[in-house]
Amino acid sequence: MSHKTADEERSGKEKPLGSQSLFRGLQLIEILGNFPNGCPLAHLAELADMNKSTVHRLLQGLHASGYVTPAPSPGSYRLTTKLISIGQKALTSLNIIHVAAPHLEQLNLKTGETVNFSTREDDHVLLIYKLEPTTGMMRTRAYIGQHMPLYCSAMGKIFMAYEQSQFTDHYWQTHQDEIQVLTRNTLTELSKMQEELADIRQFKRAMDREENELGVSCIAAPVFDLHQQVKYSVSVSLPTAKLKQVGTKALTEAVQDIAQRVSKEIGFVTPQ
């Protein structure tokens, strides 16, 4: 016959046998994460819905393991930097394709169009994942491993928009041989590009309006890491005629939703 503790009776949850202390300790760590300057033991017990004696015992164990330390305010505790080290190791071992692929597949099935996932390598976009359309007939020329210019692609403009303010000026000065008119819509004037990048930062989406290839449009959104830096970009490419049927707003929301999900999985927390 199993017996629930008083804490479990209050919370209505029964933990797997032998793991109660582990779950409670992790719960305290999560709560302390919201109190960088420390949290009083009594308040911590209230938030965790545990007895103060139970919380004190768990804190002593976490302190002995190096995860928690007394805060400057008497009777309060805070987390140590040991958790940062563990988090960094977890991120290092993270396979971004493994994490992003299920979300990108959802976007591919929802839109039926080409889905692209890229990172930035020096002053180029590097395509690291691509899904062909499931319902559309158009096949883009892009391929995994391809390097693309920043200035004429939706994903490239995402990376430019979230760079340091002086980057665009420097890029324009050093890539004049590369910045060429590819279609009648290609942006080759610095002032117009700066306006475009300001718009991207405001709405968190970029568009390729047949700037790289006539008849093909693209919508991209940024993927943020835990440092709020844009390391990756998600996009959907489709015929311009199809985009007019679907609507820019609906497709933008779908791309942004997936980008936000991937961002969350790699540690991004929405600023308050």
mmCIF file of C-alpha atoms in Angstrom:
data_model
loop_
_atom_site.group_PDB
_atom_site.id
_atom_site.type_symbol
_atom_site.label_atom_id
_atom_site.label_comp_id
_atom_site.label_asym_id
_atom_site.label_seq_id
_atom_site.Cartn_x
_atom_site.Cartn_y
_atom_site.Cartn_z
ATOM 1 C CA MET A 1 0.000 0.000 0.000
ATOM 2 C CA SER A 2 1.463 3.383 -1.005
ATOM 3 C CA HIS A 3 1.434 6.421 1.243
ATOM 4 C CA LYS A 4 1.348 10.023 0.013
ATOM 5 C CA THR A 5 3.259 12.681 1.879
ATOM 6 C CA ALA A 6 1.533 15.777 3.225
ATOM 7 C CA ASP A 7 3.108 17.812 0.410
ATOM 8 C CA GLU A 8 1.688 15.442 -2.211
ATOM 9 C CA GLU A 9 -1.761 15.521 -0.583
ATOM 10 C CA ARG A 10 -1.768 19.326 -0.932
ATOM 11 C CA SER A 11 -0.540 19.352 -4.525
ATOM 12 C CA GLY A 12 -2.660 16.420 -5.665
ATOM 13 C CA LYS A 13 0.332 14.881 -7.440
ATOM 14 C CA GLU A 14 2.022 11.587 -6.724
ATOM 15 C CA LYS A 15 5.620 11.234 -7.888
ATOM 16 C CA PRO A 16 7.201 7.982 -9.070
ATOM 17 C CA LEU A 17 8.435 5.843 -6.195
ATOM 18 C CA GLY A 18 11.833 6.934 -4.884
ATOM 19 C CA SER A 19 11.971 10.138 -6.902
ATOM 20 C CA GLN A 20 10.097 12.578 -4.643
ATOM 21 C CA SER A 21 13.229 14.336 -3.418
ATOM 22 C CA LEU A 22 14.577 14.666 -6.944
ATOM 23 C CA PHE A 23 11.389 16.247 -8.260
ATOM 24 C CA ARG A 24 11.131 18.576 -5.285
ATOM 25 C CA GLY A 25 14.750 19.635 -5.608
ATOM 26 C CA LEU A 26 14.263 20.423 -9.301
ATOM 27 C CA GLN A 27 11.113 22.353 -8.437
ATOM 28 C CA LEU A 28 13.085 24.519 -6.015
ATOM 29 C CA ILE A 29 15.748 25.146 -8.654
ATOM 30 C CA GLU A 30 13.098 26.298 -11.137
ATOM 31 C CA ILE A 31 11.565 28.668 -8.597
ATOM 32 C CA LEU A 32 14.940 30.082 -7.528
ATOM 33 C CA GLY A 33 15.639 30.810 -11.187
ATOM 34 C CA ASN A 34 13.087 33.634 -10.874
ATOM 35 C CA PHE A 35 14.946 35.190 -7.921
ATOM 36 C CA PRO A 36 18.489 36.150 -9.026
ATOM 37 C CA ASN A 37 19.062 38.080 -5.785
ATOM 38 C CA GLY A 38 17.789 35.296 -3.574
ATOM 39 C CA CYS A 39 14.492 34.078 -2.161
ATOM 40 C CA PRO A 40 13.640 33.748 1.574
ATOM 41 C CA LEU A 41 13.123 30.183 2.736
ATOM 42 C CA ALA A 42 9.568 30.863 3.971
ATOM 43 C CA HIS A 43 8.522 32.376 0.628
ATOM 44 C CA LEU A 44 10.201 29.545 -1.270
ATOM 45 C CA ALA A 45 8.264 26.998 0.781
ATOM 46 C CA GLU A 46 5.036 28.858 0.061
ATOM 47 C CA LEU A 47 5.700 28.970 -3.693
ATOM 48 C CA ALA A 48 6.681 25.293 -3.766
ATOM 49 C CA ASP A 49 3.747 24.272 -1.534
ATOM 50 C CA MET A 50 6.093 22.380 0.795
ATOM 51 C CA ASN A 51 6.823 22.377 4.499
ATOM 52 C CA LYS A 52 9.619 24.731 5.521
ATOM 53 C CA SER A 53 11.494 21.836 7.111
ATOM 54 C CA THR A 54 11.331 19.900 3.819
ATOM 55 C CA VAL A 55 12.533 22.907 1.844
ATOM 56 C CA HIS A 56 15.387 23.514 4.281
ATOM 57 C CA ARG A 57 16.524 19.895 4.002
ATOM 58 C CA LEU A 58 16.437 19.992 0.207
ATOM 59 C CA LEU A 59 18.309 23.307 0.131
ATOM 60 C CA GLN A 60 21.052 21.831 2.291
ATOM 61 C CA GLY A 61 21.455 18.994 -0.205
ATOM 62 C CA LEU A 62 21.511 21.384 -3.179
ATOM 63 C CA HIS A 63 24.019 23.571 -1.337
ATOM 64 C CA ALA A 64 26.274 20.604 -0.648
ATOM 65 C CA SER A 65 26.112 19.708 -4.362
ATOM 66 C CA GLY A 66 27.051 23.227 -5.406
ATOM 67 C CA TYR A 67 23.757 24.241 -7.037
ATOM 68 C CA VAL A 68 22.475 26.618 -4.356
ATOM 69 C CA THR A 69 24.182 29.084 -2.040
ATOM 70 C CA PRO A 70 22.994 31.426 0.731
ATOM 71 C CA ALA A 71 22.115 34.881 -0.587
ATOM 72 C CA PRO A 72 23.343 38.117 1.043
ATOM 73 C CA SER A 73 19.930 38.640 2.626
ATOM 74 C CA PRO A 74 19.700 36.469 5.820
ATOM 75 C CA GLY A 75 17.613 33.326 5.406
ATOM 76 C CA SER A 76 17.549 33.585 1.603
ATOM 77 C CA TYR A 77 19.028 31.343 -1.086
ATOM 78 C CA ARG A 78 19.983 31.760 -4.734
ATOM 79 C CA LEU A 79 21.312 29.575 -7.556
ATOM 80 C CA THR A 80 25.016 29.260 -8.334
ATOM 81 C CA THR A 81 26.734 29.462 -11.708
ATOM 82 C CA LYS A 82 27.118 25.673 -11.771
ATOM 83 C CA LEU A 83 23.811 25.505 -13.623
ATOM 84 C CA ILE A 84 25.165 27.825 -16.322
ATOM 85 C CA SER A 85 28.020 25.412 -16.934
ATOM 86 C CA ILE A 86 25.614 22.490 -17.266
ATOM 87 C CA GLY A 87 23.357 24.487 -19.582
ATOM 88 C CA GLN A 88 26.270 25.418 -21.823
ATOM 89 C CA LYS A 89 27.289 21.765 -22.092
ATOM 90 C CA ALA A 90 23.734 20.838 -23.045
ATOM 91 C CA LEU A 91 23.685 23.499 -25.743
ATOM 92 C CA THR A 92 27.056 22.363 -27.059
ATOM 93 C CA SER A 93 25.713 18.872 -27.566
ATOM 94 C CA LEU A 94 22.532 20.157 -29.196
ATOM 95 C CA ASN A 95 22.024 19.049 -32.782
ATOM 96 C CA ILE A 96 20.106 21.954 -34.283
ATOM 97 C CA ILE A 97 18.789 19.942 -37.227
ATOM 98 C CA HIS A 98 17.496 17.250 -34.893
ATOM 99 C CA VAL A 99 15.720 19.924 -32.843
ATOM 100 C CA ALA A 100 14.378 21.993 -35.732
ATOM 101 C CA ALA A 101 13.376 19.235 -38.176
ATOM 102 C CA PRO A 102 10.035 18.244 -36.562
ATOM 103 C CA HIS A 103 8.922 21.877 -36.515
ATOM 104 C CA LEU A 104 10.066 22.478 -40.083
ATOM 105 C CA GLU A 105 8.168 19.379 -41.204
ATOM 106 C CA GLN A 106 5.016 20.794 -39.608
ATOM 107 C CA LEU A 107 5.488 24.018 -41.553
ATOM 108 C CA ASN A 108 6.087 22.046 -44.743
ATOM 109 C CA LEU A 109 2.875 20.049 -44.296
ATOM 110 C CA LYS A 110 0.849 23.109 -43.286
ATOM 111 C CA THR A 111 1.904 25.272 -46.223
ATOM 112 C CA GLY A 112 2.667 22.588 -48.789
ATOM 113 C CA GLU A 113 5.571 24.723 -49.987
ATOM 114 C CA THR A 114 9.377 24.675 -49.887
ATOM 115 C CA VAL A 115 10.777 25.153 -46.384
ATOM 116 C CA ASN A 116 14.349 26.325 -45.824
ATOM 117 C CA PHE A 117 16.504 26.475 -42.698
ATOM 118 C CA SER A 118 19.800 28.318 -42.668
ATOM 119 C CA THR A 119 22.635 29.693 -40.604
ATOM 120 C CA ARG A 120 25.123 32.395 -41.426
ATOM 121 C CA GLU A 121 28.677 31.657 -42.473
ATOM 122 C CA ASP A 122 30.811 34.803 -42.698
ATOM 123 C CA ASP A 123 28.993 37.121 -45.126
ATOM 124 C CA HIS A 124 26.777 34.475 -46.681
ATOM 125 C CA VAL A 125 23.680 32.445 -45.903
ATOM 126 C CA LEU A 126 24.428 28.730 -45.560
ATOM 127 C CA LEU A 127 21.439 26.495 -46.293
ATOM 128 C CA ILE A 128 21.593 23.586 -43.841
ATOM 129 C CA TYR A 129 18.144 22.000 -44.275
ATOM 130 C CA LYS A 130 15.469 22.012 -46.971
ATOM 131 C CA LEU A 131 12.105 20.345 -47.496
ATOM 132 C CA GLU A 132 10.560 20.174 -50.946
ATOM 133 C CA PRO A 133 6.903 21.163 -51.473
ATOM 134 C CA THR A 134 4.259 18.569 -50.640
ATOM 135 C CA THR A 135 1.494 20.043 -52.801
ATOM 136 C CA GLY A 136 3.112 22.753 -54.888
ATOM 137 C CA MET A 137 4.831 21.966 -58.150
ATOM 138 C CA MET A 138 7.611 24.545 -57.965
ATOM 139 C CA ARG A 139 11.119 23.382 -57.101
ATOM 140 C CA THR A 140 13.591 26.084 -56.140
ATOM 141 C CA ARG A 141 17.211 26.002 -57.232
ATOM 142 C CA ALA A 142 18.468 26.105 -53.642
ATOM 143 C CA TYR A 143 20.213 23.048 -52.209
ATOM 144 C CA ILE A 144 21.610 22.013 -48.833
ATOM 145 C CA GLY A 145 25.139 23.319 -48.448
ATOM 146 C CA GLN A 146 24.569 26.219 -50.814
ATOM 147 C CA HIS A 147 26.005 29.645 -49.988
ATOM 148 C CA MET A 148 23.752 32.586 -50.856
ATOM 149 C CA PRO A 149 24.331 36.349 -50.673
ATOM 150 C CA LEU A 150 22.843 38.220 -47.738
ATOM 151 C CA TYR A 151 21.411 41.146 -49.671
ATOM 152 C CA CYS A 152 19.029 39.400 -52.084
ATOM 153 C CA SER A 153 17.423 36.655 -49.978
ATOM 154 C CA ALA A 154 14.841 36.830 -47.213
ATOM 155 C CA MET A 155 16.974 34.761 -44.845
ATOM 156 C CA GLY A 156 20.040 36.840 -45.658
ATOM 157 C CA LYS A 157 18.213 40.042 -44.836
ATOM 158 C CA ILE A 158 17.192 38.515 -41.503
ATOM 159 C CA PHE A 159 20.853 38.060 -40.584
ATOM 160 C CA MET A 160 21.719 41.576 -41.752
ATOM 161 C CA ALA A 161 18.859 43.132 -39.792
ATOM 162 C CA TYR A 162 20.018 41.711 -36.476
ATOM 163 C CA GLU A 163 23.688 42.536 -36.923
ATOM 164 C CA GLN A 164 25.437 45.504 -35.311
ATOM 165 C CA SER A 165 24.348 48.872 -36.694
ATOM 166 C CA GLN A 166 27.549 49.508 -38.675
ATOM 167 C CA PHE A 167 27.536 46.090 -40.349
ATOM 168 C CA THR A 168 25.348 47.012 -43.320
ATOM 169 C CA ASP A 169 27.518 49.998 -44.248
ATOM 170 C CA HIS A 170 30.643 47.857 -44.082
ATOM 171 C CA TYR A 171 28.998 45.036 -46.063
ATOM 172 C CA TRP A 172 27.961 47.447 -48.812
ATOM 173 C CA GLN A 173 31.466 48.894 -49.048
ATOM 174 C CA THR A 174 33.235 45.539 -49.188
ATOM 175 C CA HIS A 175 30.813 43.604 -51.424
ATOM 176 C CA GLN A 176 30.241 45.969 -54.323
ATOM 177 C CA ASP A 177 31.367 43.320 -56.796
ATOM 178 C CA GLU A 178 28.737 40.941 -55.406
ATOM 179 C CA ILE A 179 25.786 43.331 -55.036
ATOM 180 C CA GLN A 180 24.246 43.170 -58.476
ATOM 181 C CA VAL A 181 20.824 43.617 -60.042
ATOM 182 C CA LEU A 182 19.424 40.100 -60.430
ATOM 183 C CA THR A 183 15.822 41.122 -61.183
ATOM 184 C CA ARG A 184 13.975 44.407 -61.450
ATOM 185 C CA ASN A 185 13.149 44.096 -57.720
ATOM 186 C CA THR A 186 16.672 43.525 -56.363
ATOM 187 C CA LEU A 187 17.666 46.090 -53.730
ATOM 188 C CA THR A 188 21.089 47.511 -54.549
ATOM 189 C CA GLU A 189 20.819 50.947 -52.935
ATOM 190 C CA LEU A 190 22.121 51.148 -49.368
ATOM 191 C CA SER A 191 19.466 53.636 -48.217
ATOM 192 C CA LYS A 192 16.624 51.388 -49.409
ATOM 193 C CA MET A 193 18.230 48.358 -47.756
ATOM 194 C CA GLN A 194 18.515 50.209 -44.447
ATOM 195 C CA GLU A 195 14.816 51.044 -44.622
ATOM 196 C CA GLU A 196 14.086 47.401 -45.363
ATOM 197 C CA LEU A 197 16.158 46.182 -42.404
ATOM 198 C CA ALA A 198 14.415 48.597 -40.026
ATOM 199 C CA ASP A 199 11.094 47.164 -41.211
ATOM 200 C CA ILE A 200 12.385 43.626 -40.597
ATOM 201 C CA ARG A 201 13.415 44.425 -37.022
ATOM 202 C CA GLN A 202 10.033 45.970 -36.328
ATOM 203 C CA PHE A 203 7.918 43.107 -37.686
ATOM 204 C CA LYS A 204 10.380 40.209 -37.170
ATOM 205 C CA ARG A 205 10.019 38.950 -40.725
ATOM 206 C CA ALA A 206 11.764 39.465 -44.040
ATOM 207 C CA MET A 207 10.581 39.102 -47.601
ATOM 208 C CA ASP A 208 12.208 38.310 -50.906
ATOM 209 C CA ARG A 209 9.872 39.966 -53.388
ATOM 210 C CA GLU A 210 11.220 38.292 -56.516
ATOM 211 C CA GLU A 211 14.581 39.896 -55.738
ATOM 212 C CA ASN A 212 16.595 36.787 -56.486
ATOM 213 C CA GLU A 213 14.422 35.059 -59.074
ATOM 214 C CA LEU A 214 11.375 36.294 -60.983
ATOM 215 C CA GLY A 215 8.180 34.486 -60.091
ATOM 216 C CA VAL A 216 9.510 33.271 -56.726
ATOM 217 C CA SER A 217 8.768 34.950 -53.386
ATOM 218 C CA CYS A 218 10.000 34.055 -49.935
ATOM 219 C CA ILE A 219 9.101 34.906 -46.331
ATOM 220 C CA ALA A 220 11.630 34.369 -43.524
ATOM 221 C CA ALA A 221 11.657 34.754 -39.750
ATOM 222 C CA PRO A 222 14.525 34.860 -37.228
ATOM 223 C CA VAL A 223 15.449 32.077 -34.808
ATOM 224 C CA PHE A 224 16.911 33.453 -31.574
ATOM 225 C CA ASP A 225 19.250 31.641 -29.173
ATOM 226 C CA LEU A 226 19.403 32.011 -25.384
ATOM 227 C CA HIS A 227 21.602 35.107 -25.789
ATOM 228 C CA GLN A 228 18.884 36.715 -27.964
ATOM 229 C CA GLN A 229 21.171 36.474 -30.983
ATOM 230 C CA VAL A 230 19.905 35.396 -34.414
ATOM 231 C CA LYS A 231 21.830 32.254 -35.304
ATOM 232 C CA TYR A 232 19.347 30.672 -37.705
ATOM 233 C CA SER A 233 16.513 31.600 -40.033
ATOM 234 C CA VAL A 234 13.410 29.788 -41.275
ATOM 235 C CA SER A 235 11.753 30.558 -44.593
ATOM 236 C CA VAL A 236 9.077 29.401 -47.002
ATOM 237 C CA SER A 237 9.554 29.830 -50.763
ATOM 238 C CA LEU A 238 6.655 29.681 -53.204
ATOM 239 C CA PRO A 239 5.425 31.081 -56.512
ATOM 240 C CA THR A 240 4.463 34.740 -56.235
ATOM 241 C CA ALA A 241 1.062 33.952 -57.743
ATOM 242 C CA LYS A 242 0.454 31.381 -54.981
ATOM 243 C CA LEU A 243 1.505 33.889 -52.299
ATOM 244 C CA LYS A 244 -1.144 36.309 -53.564
ATOM 245 C CA GLN A 245 -3.752 33.558 -53.176
ATOM 246 C CA VAL A 246 -2.639 32.459 -49.714
ATOM 247 C CA GLY A 247 -2.007 35.950 -48.394
ATOM 248 C CA THR A 248 1.192 37.372 -46.967
ATOM 249 C CA LYS A 249 -0.241 37.715 -43.455
ATOM 250 C CA ALA A 250 -1.262 34.067 -43.076
ATOM 251 C CA LEU A 251 2.043 32.727 -44.375
ATOM 252 C CA THR A 252 4.066 35.157 -42.259
ATOM 253 C CA GLU A 253 2.257 34.031 -39.114
ATOM 254 C CA ALA A 254 2.924 30.369 -39.943
ATOM 255 C CA VAL A 255 6.653 30.982 -40.489
ATOM 256 C CA GLN A 256 6.977 33.136 -37.374
ATOM 257 C CA ASP A 257 5.207 30.538 -35.244
ATOM 258 C CA ILE A 258 7.668 27.819 -36.256
ATOM 259 C CA ALA A 259 10.656 30.144 -35.796
ATOM 260 C CA GLN A 260 9.452 30.948 -32.283
ATOM 261 C CA ARG A 261 9.064 27.263 -31.436
ATOM 262 C CA VAL A 262 12.603 26.470 -32.548
ATOM 263 C CA SER A 263 13.893 29.526 -30.667
ATOM 264 C CA LYS A 264 12.228 28.306 -27.490
ATOM 265 C CA GLU A 265 13.748 24.842 -27.850
ATOM 266 C CA ILE A 266 17.298 26.207 -28.079
ATOM 267 C CA GLY A 267 16.875 28.341 -24.982
ATOM 268 C CA PHE A 268 15.377 31.660 -26.066
ATOM 269 C CA VAL A 269 13.198 33.330 -23.436
ATOM 270 C CA THR A 270 10.888 36.101 -24.597
ATOM 271 C CA PRO A 271 12.027 39.386 -22.976
ATOM 272 C CA GLN A 272 9.561 40.774 -20.471
#
